[in-house]
Short mmCIF file of C-alpha atoms in Angstrom, two decimals:
data_model
loop_
_atom_site.label_atom_id
_atom_site.label_comp_id
_atom_site.label_asym_id
_atom_site.label_seq_id
_atom_site.Cartn_x
_atom_site.Cartn_y
_atom_site.Cartn_z
CA MET A 1 0.03 0.00 -0.01
CA GLU A 2 1.18 3.53 -0.81
CA ARG A 3 2.16 5.45 2.35
CA VAL A 4 2.60 9.22 2.91
CA ASP A 5 3.15 11.39 5.89
CA VAL A 6 0.22 13.79 5.27
CA ALA A 7 -2.94 13.20 3.20
CA ILE A 8 -5.28 16.12 2.44
CA VAL A 9 -8.91 15.78 1.33
CA GLY A 10 -9.99 18.72 -0.75
CA GLY A 11 -8.22 21.13 -3.00
CA GLY A 12 -9.66 24.47 -2.12
CA PRO A 13 -7.88 27.28 -0.25
CA ALA A 14 -7.70 25.30 3.03
CA GLY A 15 -6.45 22.12 1.43
CA THR A 16 -3.85 23.62 -0.84
CA SER A 17 -2.59 25.87 1.96
CA ALA A 18 -2.20 22.83 4.15
CA ALA A 19 -0.37 21.03 1.36
CA GLU A 20 2.07 23.82 0.81
CA ARG A 21 2.92 24.11 4.48
CA ALA A 22 3.20 20.38 5.07
CA ALA A 23 5.50 19.93 2.08
CA SER A 24 7.58 22.96 2.81
CA HIS A 25 8.27 21.47 6.32
CA GLY A 26 9.57 18.31 4.70
CA ALA A 27 6.55 16.00 4.93
CA GLU A 28 5.65 13.65 2.06
CA THR A 29 2.32 15.20 1.13
CA VAL A 30 -0.52 14.24 -1.21
CA LEU A 31 -3.75 16.18 -1.82
CA PHE A 32 -6.89 14.63 -3.39
CA GLU A 33 -9.35 16.79 -5.23
CA GLN A 34 -12.25 15.35 -7.25
CA GLY A 35 -12.30 18.41 -9.54
CA VAL A 36 -15.10 20.21 -11.27
CA PRO A 37 -15.25 21.88 -14.71
CA ARG A 38 -15.62 25.61 -15.16
CA GLU A 39 -16.08 27.94 -18.05
CA ASP A 40 -13.01 29.90 -17.12
CA ARG A 41 -10.63 26.92 -16.63
CA ASP A 42 -9.29 24.55 -19.25
CA ALA A 43 -9.05 21.53 -16.96
CA LEU A 44 -10.67 20.17 -13.92
CA GLY A 45 -9.91 22.11 -10.68
CA PRO A 46 -11.27 22.75 -7.25
CA ASP A 47 -14.77 23.99 -6.82
CA SER A 48 -13.74 27.59 -7.18
CA THR A 49 -17.04 29.29 -6.39
CA ASP A 50 -17.34 32.24 -4.06
CA ALA A 51 -18.14 35.91 -4.27
CA ALA A 52 -14.47 36.37 -3.82
CA GLY A 53 -14.04 39.67 -2.06
CA ILE A 54 -11.20 40.31 0.44
CA LEU A 55 -11.21 43.02 3.08
CA ASP A 56 -7.94 44.71 4.10
CA TYR A 57 -7.29 42.86 7.37
CA TRP A 58 -8.22 39.48 5.91
CA ILE A 59 -4.92 39.43 3.97
CA ASP A 60 -3.13 39.61 7.32
CA ILE A 61 -5.30 36.79 8.60
CA MET A 62 -4.19 34.73 5.58
CA ASP A 63 -0.59 35.45 6.55
CA PHE A 64 0.25 36.76 3.10
CA ASP A 65 2.23 39.82 1.95
CA TYR A 66 -0.30 41.31 -0.50
CA ARG A 67 2.60 42.26 -2.78
CA GLU A 68 3.25 38.57 -3.52
CA ILE A 69 -0.19 37.93 -5.06
CA PRO A 70 0.29 37.51 -8.84
CA ASP A 71 -0.87 39.95 -11.41
CA GLY A 72 -4.30 39.04 -12.80
CA VAL A 73 -5.69 37.73 -9.53
CA ILE A 74 -7.00 41.01 -8.18
CA HIS A 75 -9.94 42.40 -10.18
CA ARG A 76 -10.73 45.66 -8.41
CA GLU A 77 -9.36 47.63 -5.52
CA LEU A 78 -12.20 48.77 -3.18
CA GLU A 79 -12.79 51.97 -1.39
CA ALA A 80 -16.04 51.15 0.43
CA THR A 81 -18.96 48.78 1.11
CA GLU A 82 -22.61 49.83 0.78
CA PHE A 83 -25.32 48.17 2.88
CA ILE A 84 -28.71 48.99 1.48
CA GLY A 85 -31.99 48.49 3.39
CA PRO A 86 -35.51 48.82 2.07
CA SER A 87 -35.56 52.55 2.90
CA SER A 88 -32.17 53.32 4.41
CA ALA A 89 -28.51 52.82 3.47
CA LEU A 90 -25.09 52.81 5.00
CA GLU A 91 -21.64 53.24 3.54
CA LEU A 92 -18.50 52.00 5.30
CA THR A 93 -15.11 53.19 4.05
CA THR A 94 -13.03 51.46 6.79
CA THR A 95 -13.17 48.09 8.56
CA GLY A 96 -11.84 49.78 11.70
CA ILE A 97 -9.22 47.01 12.06
CA ASP A 98 -5.53 47.54 11.57
CA ALA A 99 -4.30 46.08 8.29
CA SER A 100 -1.21 46.12 6.04
CA TYR A 101 -3.21 46.41 2.80
CA PRO A 102 -3.58 50.12 1.93
CA LYS A 103 -7.05 49.99 0.48
CA PHE A 104 -10.45 48.94 1.89
CA GLY A 105 -10.01 45.61 0.12
CA TYR A 106 -10.28 44.03 -3.30
CA THR A 107 -12.29 41.63 -5.42
CA PHE A 108 -10.37 38.85 -7.03
CA HIS A 109 -10.47 36.07 -9.64
CA ARG A 110 -11.19 33.06 -7.51
CA THR A 111 -10.01 30.47 -10.08
CA ARG A 112 -6.65 32.20 -10.56
CA MET A 113 -6.19 32.60 -6.79
CA ASP A 114 -6.92 28.86 -6.33
CA ASP A 115 -4.63 27.91 -9.13
CA TRP A 116 -1.85 30.04 -7.57
CA LEU A 117 -2.21 28.20 -4.26
CA HIS A 118 -1.95 24.94 -6.17
CA GLU A 119 1.25 26.13 -7.80
CA ARG A 120 2.68 27.15 -4.37
CA ALA A 121 1.84 23.66 -3.01
CA THR A 122 3.40 21.90 -6.00
CA ASP A 123 6.51 24.04 -5.86
CA ALA A 124 6.88 23.17 -2.19
CA GLY A 125 6.91 19.51 -3.17
CA ALA A 126 3.30 18.39 -2.55
CA GLU A 127 1.63 16.03 -4.92
CA ILE A 128 -1.82 17.14 -6.11
CA ARG A 129 -4.12 14.56 -7.71
CA ILE A 130 -7.00 16.28 -9.40
CA GLY A 131 -9.73 13.97 -10.55
CA THR A 132 -9.25 11.54 -7.69
CA SER A 133 -11.53 11.69 -4.81
CA VAL A 134 -11.55 10.07 -1.38
CA THR A 135 -14.55 7.79 -0.83
CA ASP A 136 -13.76 6.47 2.63
CA LEU A 137 -11.37 7.17 5.51
CA GLU A 138 -10.71 4.65 8.38
CA THR A 139 -8.57 5.41 11.34
CA ASN A 140 -6.48 2.79 13.11
CA LEU A 141 -6.22 4.08 16.65
CA ARG A 142 -4.11 1.20 17.72
CA ALA A 143 -1.57 1.56 14.98
CA SER A 144 2.01 0.46 15.82
CA SER A 145 3.37 3.73 14.54
CA PRO A 146 5.35 5.68 17.20
CA LYS A 147 3.51 8.82 16.06
CA GLY A 148 0.14 7.45 16.98
CA PRO A 149 -2.95 6.56 14.87
CA THR A 150 -2.73 6.04 11.08
CA HIS A 151 -5.35 6.25 8.44
CA THR A 152 -6.42 4.23 5.40
CA LEU A 153 -7.95 6.27 2.62
CA THR A 154 -9.97 4.56 -0.07
CA LEU A 155 -9.83 6.38 -3.42
CA SER A 156 -12.39 6.65 -6.21
CA SER A 157 -9.99 4.46 -8.30
CA GLY A 158 -10.40 1.66 -5.73
CA ASP A 159 -6.76 2.03 -4.55
CA GLN A 160 -5.93 2.63 -0.96
CA LEU A 161 -3.32 4.79 0.73
CA GLU A 162 -2.04 5.00 4.26
CA ALA A 163 -1.25 8.28 5.94
CA GLN A 164 0.15 9.21 9.35
CA TYR A 165 -1.88 12.55 9.41
CA VAL A 166 -5.01 13.62 7.53
CA VAL A 167 -6.29 17.13 6.99
CA LEU A 168 -9.98 17.29 6.03
CA ALA A 169 -10.61 20.27 3.87
CA ASP A 170 -13.61 19.16 1.75
CA GLY A 171 -15.52 22.40 2.19
CA PRO A 172 -19.06 22.91 3.44
CA GLN A 173 -20.23 19.81 1.54
CA ARG A 174 -18.27 17.77 4.12
CA ARG A 175 -18.59 14.50 2.00
CA VAL A 176 -15.76 12.84 3.85
CA THR A 177 -15.55 14.87 7.05
CA ILE A 178 -18.81 13.79 8.69
CA ASP A 179 -18.27 10.04 8.41
CA ALA A 180 -14.58 10.36 9.22
CA LEU A 181 -15.35 12.26 12.47
CA ASP A 182 -18.25 10.00 13.47
CA GLN A 183 -15.68 7.35 14.21
CA PHE A 184 -14.97 9.34 17.41
CA THR A 185 -18.35 10.70 18.50
CA PRO A 186 -20.35 9.31 21.41
CA PRO A 187 -23.01 6.68 20.62
CA GLY A 188 -26.09 8.19 19.22
CA ARG A 189 -24.40 11.55 18.45
CA SER A 190 -23.22 12.33 14.98
CA ILE A 191 -21.18 15.22 13.73
CA SER A 192 -24.02 15.64 11.22
CA ASN A 193 -26.07 17.01 14.08
CA HIS A 194 -23.75 19.98 13.94
CA LEU A 195 -22.50 20.09 10.38
CA SER A 196 -25.26 18.50 8.25
CA PRO A 197 -24.96 20.32 4.91
CA PRO A 198 -28.63 21.08 4.41
CA GLU A 199 -28.99 22.42 7.95
CA ALA A 200 -25.54 23.98 8.60
CA ASN A 201 -25.18 25.67 5.23
CA HIS A 202 -26.78 28.32 3.18
CA ILE A 203 -27.13 28.03 -0.62
CA ALA A 204 -25.53 30.70 -2.70
CA TYR A 205 -26.30 31.53 -6.34
CA GLN A 206 -24.64 34.16 -8.54
CA GLU A 207 -24.56 35.31 -12.16
CA TYR A 208 -21.78 37.09 -14.01
CA ARG A 209 -23.46 40.11 -15.58
CA GLU A 210 -22.01 42.49 -18.23
CA PHE A 211 -23.04 46.08 -17.19
CA PRO A 212 -23.16 49.18 -19.38
CA PRO A 213 -19.96 51.21 -18.68
CA GLU A 214 -21.76 54.20 -17.23
CA LEU A 215 -23.70 52.02 -14.83
CA PHE A 216 -20.65 49.93 -13.79
CA GLU A 217 -18.85 53.08 -12.79
CA GLU A 218 -21.40 53.62 -10.02
CA PHE A 219 -19.98 50.60 -8.13
CA ASP A 220 -16.63 49.78 -9.63
CA ASP A 221 -14.84 50.47 -6.34
CA ARG A 222 -17.24 49.07 -3.88
CA LEU A 223 -19.28 46.06 -2.75
CA LYS A 224 -23.00 46.37 -2.50
CA PHE A 225 -25.27 44.27 -0.25
CA TRP A 226 -29.08 44.53 0.07
CA TRP A 227 -30.34 43.55 3.54
CA GLY A 228 -34.01 43.04 4.37
CA TYR A 229 -34.85 42.47 0.75
CA ILE A 230 -35.29 38.68 0.91
CA PRO A 231 -36.42 36.55 3.91
CA GLY A 232 -34.12 34.23 5.92
CA GLU A 233 -31.39 34.57 8.43
CA THR A 234 -28.30 36.10 6.82
CA ALA A 235 -30.07 36.09 3.44
CA TYR A 236 -29.08 38.97 1.12
CA PRO A 237 -28.30 39.88 -2.48
CA TRP A 238 -25.01 41.47 -3.50
CA VAL A 239 -23.03 42.92 -6.43
CA PHE A 240 -19.24 42.54 -6.63
CA PRO A 241 -17.35 44.31 -9.40
CA ASN A 242 -15.00 42.13 -11.50
CA ASP A 243 -12.75 43.00 -14.43
CA GLY A 244 -13.91 45.08 -17.42
CA THR A 245 -17.57 45.88 -16.75
CA VAL A 246 -18.52 42.44 -15.48
CA ALA A 247 -19.92 42.10 -11.97
CA ARG A 248 -21.11 39.12 -9.95
CA VAL A 249 -24.69 39.50 -8.87
CA GLY A 250 -25.71 36.94 -6.39
CA LEU A 251 -27.41 36.09 -3.12
CA THR A 252 -27.30 33.68 -0.23
CA MET A 253 -30.32 32.16 1.46
CA PRO A 254 -31.23 29.25 3.82
CA ILE A 255 -31.53 25.83 2.23
CA GLY A 256 -35.07 24.48 2.14
CA MET A 257 -36.88 27.64 3.32
CA ARG A 258 -40.53 27.86 2.24
CA LEU A 259 -42.80 30.81 1.74
CA GLU A 260 -45.06 29.60 4.51
CA ASP A 261 -42.09 29.85 6.92
CA VAL A 262 -41.84 33.65 6.28
CA ASP A 263 -43.52 36.12 8.64
CA ASN A 264 -44.82 39.23 6.97
CA PRO A 265 -43.83 38.27 3.36
CA SER A 266 -45.34 41.55 2.11
CA SER A 267 -42.53 43.50 3.91
CA TYR A 268 -39.79 42.04 1.64
CA VAL A 269 -39.38 44.04 -1.57
CA LEU A 270 -38.31 41.10 -3.68
CA LEU A 271 -41.31 39.05 -2.85
CA GLU A 272 -44.52 39.73 -4.85
CA PRO A 273 -48.14 39.27 -3.80
CA ASP A 274 -48.89 36.50 -6.29
CA ASP A 275 -45.82 34.44 -5.24
CA GLU A 276 -46.93 30.83 -4.34
CA THR A 277 -43.37 29.73 -3.46
CA LEU A 278 -40.13 31.53 -2.69
CA PRO A 279 -38.46 32.68 -5.95
CA SER A 280 -35.43 30.90 -7.28
CA GLY A 281 -32.01 32.53 -7.15
CA SER A 282 -32.18 33.61 -10.72
CA GLU A 283 -35.62 35.15 -10.24
CA TYR A 284 -34.47 37.04 -7.19
CA ILE A 285 -31.56 38.49 -9.15
CA THR A 286 -33.77 39.55 -12.07
CA ARG A 287 -36.17 41.27 -9.63
CA LEU A 288 -33.31 43.00 -7.92
CA LEU A 289 -31.82 44.33 -11.12
CA GLU A 290 -35.20 45.41 -12.45
CA ARG A 291 -35.85 47.24 -9.20
CA GLU A 292 -32.46 48.97 -9.12
CA TYR A 293 -31.87 49.69 -12.79
CA GLY A 294 -35.05 48.79 -14.70
CA ASP A 295 -36.22 52.33 -15.20
CA GLU A 296 -33.20 53.13 -17.47
CA TYR A 297 -32.13 49.64 -18.76
CA ASP A 298 -33.65 46.53 -20.11
CA VAL A 299 -32.10 43.97 -17.72
CA GLU A 300 -31.89 41.00 -20.11
CA THR A 301 -30.49 42.87 -23.07
CA ASP A 302 -28.51 45.73 -21.43
CA ILE A 303 -27.17 43.72 -18.45
CA PRO A 304 -26.83 40.19 -20.00
CA ILE A 305 -25.24 37.16 -18.39
CA ALA A 306 -21.55 36.72 -19.43
CA GLU A 307 -21.75 33.04 -20.46
CA ASP A 308 -17.99 32.50 -20.72
CA ARG A 309 -17.51 32.61 -16.99
CA GLY A 310 -18.38 30.72 -13.92
CA LYS A 311 -19.22 27.06 -13.43
CA SER A 312 -21.91 26.83 -16.06
CA LYS A 313 -22.60 29.52 -18.68
CA GLY A 314 -22.09 32.45 -16.40
CA THR A 315 -23.84 31.07 -13.40
CA GLU A 316 -22.81 29.31 -10.18
CA THR A 317 -24.59 27.62 -7.32
CA TYR A 318 -22.68 26.51 -4.19
CA PRO A 319 -23.07 25.87 -0.53
CA ILE A 320 -21.66 28.22 2.09
CA SER A 321 -21.20 27.40 5.73
CA SER A 322 -23.55 29.13 8.15
CA THR A 323 -22.77 27.49 11.39
CA ARG A 324 -20.30 27.80 14.28
CA PRO A 325 -17.04 25.87 14.02
CA ILE A 326 -15.97 22.62 15.62
CA ASP A 327 -12.69 21.38 17.15
CA SER A 328 -10.77 18.59 15.44
CA PRO A 329 -9.99 15.11 16.83
CA VAL A 330 -6.30 15.80 17.08
CA GLY A 331 -5.84 12.78 19.23
CA ALA A 332 -6.62 10.72 16.21
CA ASN A 333 -4.15 12.67 14.03
CA ILE A 334 -6.91 14.44 12.16
CA ALA A 335 -7.35 18.22 11.52
CA VAL A 336 -10.42 19.79 9.97
CA ALA A 337 -9.85 23.14 8.21
CA GLY A 338 -11.86 25.85 6.49
CA GLY A 339 -15.45 25.39 5.48
CA ALA A 340 -15.36 21.72 6.48
CA MET A 341 -14.95 22.78 10.18
CA GLY A 342 -17.55 25.55 9.91
CA ALA A 343 -14.94 28.32 10.11
CA THR A 344 -16.42 30.15 7.11
CA SER A 345 -19.53 32.28 7.47
CA ALA A 346 -22.60 33.15 5.43
CA PHE A 347 -22.81 36.36 7.48
CA HIS A 348 -19.88 37.94 5.74
CA GLU A 349 -20.24 35.94 2.49
CA GLY A 350 -17.57 33.32 2.71
CA GLY A 351 -14.33 32.69 4.47
CA TYR A 352 -11.38 32.39 1.99
CA HIS A 353 -9.17 34.07 4.55
CA VAL A 354 -9.93 31.76 7.44
CA ALA A 355 -9.73 28.73 5.12
CA VAL A 356 -6.23 29.68 4.05
CA ARG A 357 -5.09 30.40 7.61
CA THR A 358 -6.49 27.25 9.20
CA GLY A 359 -5.10 25.16 6.38
CA LYS A 360 -1.61 26.67 6.87
CA ILE A 361 -1.72 25.90 10.57
CA ALA A 362 -2.96 22.30 10.06
CA GLY A 363 -0.32 21.56 7.39
CA ARG A 364 2.57 22.91 9.39
CA LEU A 365 1.63 21.05 12.61
CA ALA A 366 0.96 17.78 10.75
CA ALA A 367 4.48 17.93 9.08
CA THR A 368 6.15 18.59 12.43
CA ASP A 369 4.36 15.99 14.48
CA SER A 370 2.63 18.70 16.50
CA LEU A 371 -1.01 18.35 15.49
CA GLU A 372 -2.12 18.15 19.18
CA HIS A 373 -1.79 21.99 19.27
CA TYR A 374 -4.05 22.65 16.32
CA ASN A 375 -7.27 23.50 18.20
CA GLU A 376 -5.36 25.93 20.35
CA LEU A 377 -3.54 27.61 17.49
CA TRP A 378 -6.41 28.05 15.06
CA LYS A 379 -8.35 29.83 17.80
CA ARG A 380 -5.40 32.12 18.50
CA ALA A 381 -5.12 32.94 14.75
CA ILE A 382 -8.81 33.46 13.78
CA GLY A 383 -10.69 33.48 17.07
CA ASP A 384 -11.35 37.24 17.03
CA GLU A 385 -12.79 37.02 13.53
CA ILE A 386 -15.01 34.04 14.42
CA LEU A 387 -16.19 35.81 17.56
CA ARG A 388 -17.20 38.93 15.61
CA ASN A 389 -19.11 36.87 13.00
CA VAL A 390 -20.89 34.70 15.51
CA ALA A 391 -21.89 37.72 17.66
CA PHE A 392 -23.23 39.79 14.82
CA ALA A 393 -25.06 36.73 13.26
CA ASP A 394 -26.81 36.23 16.59
CA ILE A 395 -27.79 39.89 16.80
CA VAL A 396 -29.45 39.92 13.29
CA GLU A 397 -30.87 36.45 13.47
CA ASP A 398 -34.47 37.65 13.72
CA TYR A 399 -34.19 40.91 11.88
CA GLU A 400 -36.97 41.92 9.55
CA PRO A 401 -36.72 44.72 6.96
CA ASP A 402 -37.57 47.54 9.41
CA ASP A 403 -34.86 46.32 11.74
CA TRP A 404 -32.21 46.65 9.02
CA ASP A 405 -33.35 50.22 8.32
CA ARG A 406 -33.14 51.08 11.94
CA ALA A 407 -29.69 49.52 12.36
CA PHE A 408 -28.30 51.37 9.33
CA ASP A 409 -29.58 54.67 10.59
CA VAL A 410 -27.96 54.08 13.95
CA VAL A 411 -24.57 53.20 12.48
CA THR A 412 -24.75 56.23 10.06
CA ASP A 413 -25.33 58.48 13.10
CA MET A 414 -22.40 56.87 14.87
CA GLN A 415 -20.19 57.55 11.91
CA ALA A 416 -21.33 61.20 11.75
CA ASP A 417 -20.30 61.44 15.45
CA GLY A 418 -16.75 60.51 14.61
CA ALA A 419 -16.86 56.73 15.62
CA ASP A 420 -14.67 55.40 12.81
CA ASP A 421 -14.37 51.97 14.43
CA VAL A 422 -18.09 51.35 14.14
CA LEU A 423 -18.00 47.64 15.04
CA LEU A 424 -15.92 48.05 18.13
CA SER A 425 -16.83 51.54 19.24
CA LYS A 426 -17.70 52.26 22.86
CA ARG A 427 -19.31 55.61 22.00
CA TYR A 428 -23.06 55.74 22.89
CA SER A 429 -23.78 59.25 21.76
CA ALA A 430 -25.90 58.12 18.89
CA GLY A 431 -28.72 57.46 21.33
CA LEU A 432 -30.68 54.59 22.87
CA ASP A 433 -30.75 52.41 19.69
CA ALA A 434 -26.95 52.57 19.46
CA MET A 435 -26.65 51.56 23.11
CA LYS A 436 -28.90 48.58 22.53
CA ILE A 437 -26.92 47.44 19.45
CA LEU A 438 -23.55 47.83 21.17
CA ALA A 439 -24.80 46.28 24.40
CA GLY A 440 -26.18 43.27 22.48
CA TYR A 441 -22.92 42.88 20.67
CA LYS A 442 -20.86 43.02 23.86
CA LYS A 443 -23.17 40.54 25.59
CA ARG A 444 -22.86 38.02 22.82
CA LYS A 445 -19.14 38.41 22.62
CA TYR A 446 -18.96 37.74 26.31
CA ARG A 447 -21.05 34.68 25.96
CA TYR A 448 -18.80 33.25 23.31
CA ARG A 449 -15.46 34.36 24.94
CA ASN A 450 -12.62 31.87 25.51
CA GLY A 451 -13.58 29.81 22.49
CA ASN A 452 -17.17 29.17 23.55
CA TYR A 453 -18.21 29.74 19.93
CA VAL A 454 -17.00 26.21 19.25
CA GLN A 455 -20.02 23.90 19.08
CA PHE A 456 -18.25 20.56 19.37
CA VAL A 457 -15.09 20.67 21.48
CA GLU A 458 -12.06 18.44 21.48
CA ASP A 459 -12.94 16.76 24.77
CA GLN A 460 -16.18 15.39 23.34
CA TYR A 461 -14.27 13.00 20.97
CA LEU A 462 -13.85 9.44 22.09
CA TYR A 463 -10.70 7.55 21.09
#
């Protein structure tokens, strides 16, 4: 049987970052990625689907020098983000967090970024097998290895491979992760209770649209999000500027939500009185574009889909994690990274940055026989980011359209009062509503302090 030091399941940002770090620290490393086709890639590659925007401080979380990112990866440098409610709006020109990147952030070509991470891993000495997936993983807890448990991976080819360490980075689909971790969960309790894809994920849909130049100029340096326009917790449409005059227009929404689950459907501007079911993603986007630009443009002819992009003729559908993270069973020589562990977030539309960082940590520790420190170190690296996301997601969980308008008005007042660091500000001079928002935020952060945002902790695994 083939044997390696580190085997990695999944070739997205977490997996390739783990492969690069493991190989660069001298471990014999192999990565398995089943591969998917894309309109903008000649061969199979990772499932490179995301809205693909990066805020300034996220680059530091990824532990990159932004100057090393290759030409052609970054689409647009950003100056701001707009949050648009049904009758109110908010503009943020700073994240309020120290960062090395000189702009607000940037949008990027996800496929090229993924391919660059693949190149880095290969250059470091990792072997990447695209087109080969892992169908089963069994752990031998009583292995004779002096380094502890070993693993047998069954591949789609029928071959098997033995690895000392495994990094699970199969994204929010978690096709391998759930069964692999269930080897170590208490009787009657499955990891799927915490990470079941239909329940722990949202579904995202986006279209690549070609905008008229004069219209594209209105948002070519900013991200735009519409809150309170569609129902569902952390459900919202967006527009992200790409290269040329192409922008990604998309949305995220809960999986399986039904119209009868919606309170006050008439309050959502993208729902119509004669709707018998919730609209599809494509219908939502059409309605959004018609509402925003339909007075001056014919949406289908003036803002057409760019069919040479995306996964399928200018469109993409993909899951995105919307749950709190889990610890890894490091006592079994397994680390879970990125979307597979629930570290990414539907609240801020993705988590490329936390996927890269957790993958880097997992790969380095696996290569240096130090994986027992993984759960401690990933919290130290991204814990503040997770804490912010979890706290704010809790605050807005039950928001309806009027609540978003009220919140945007409050934050706008806070900005006018000189509170640049809106998210972390202690200034209460914007009035009672500001006090309530900030008090709620601080209360939730306190509740989840010291890693309490982890929903399945290391001590709960059984070996």
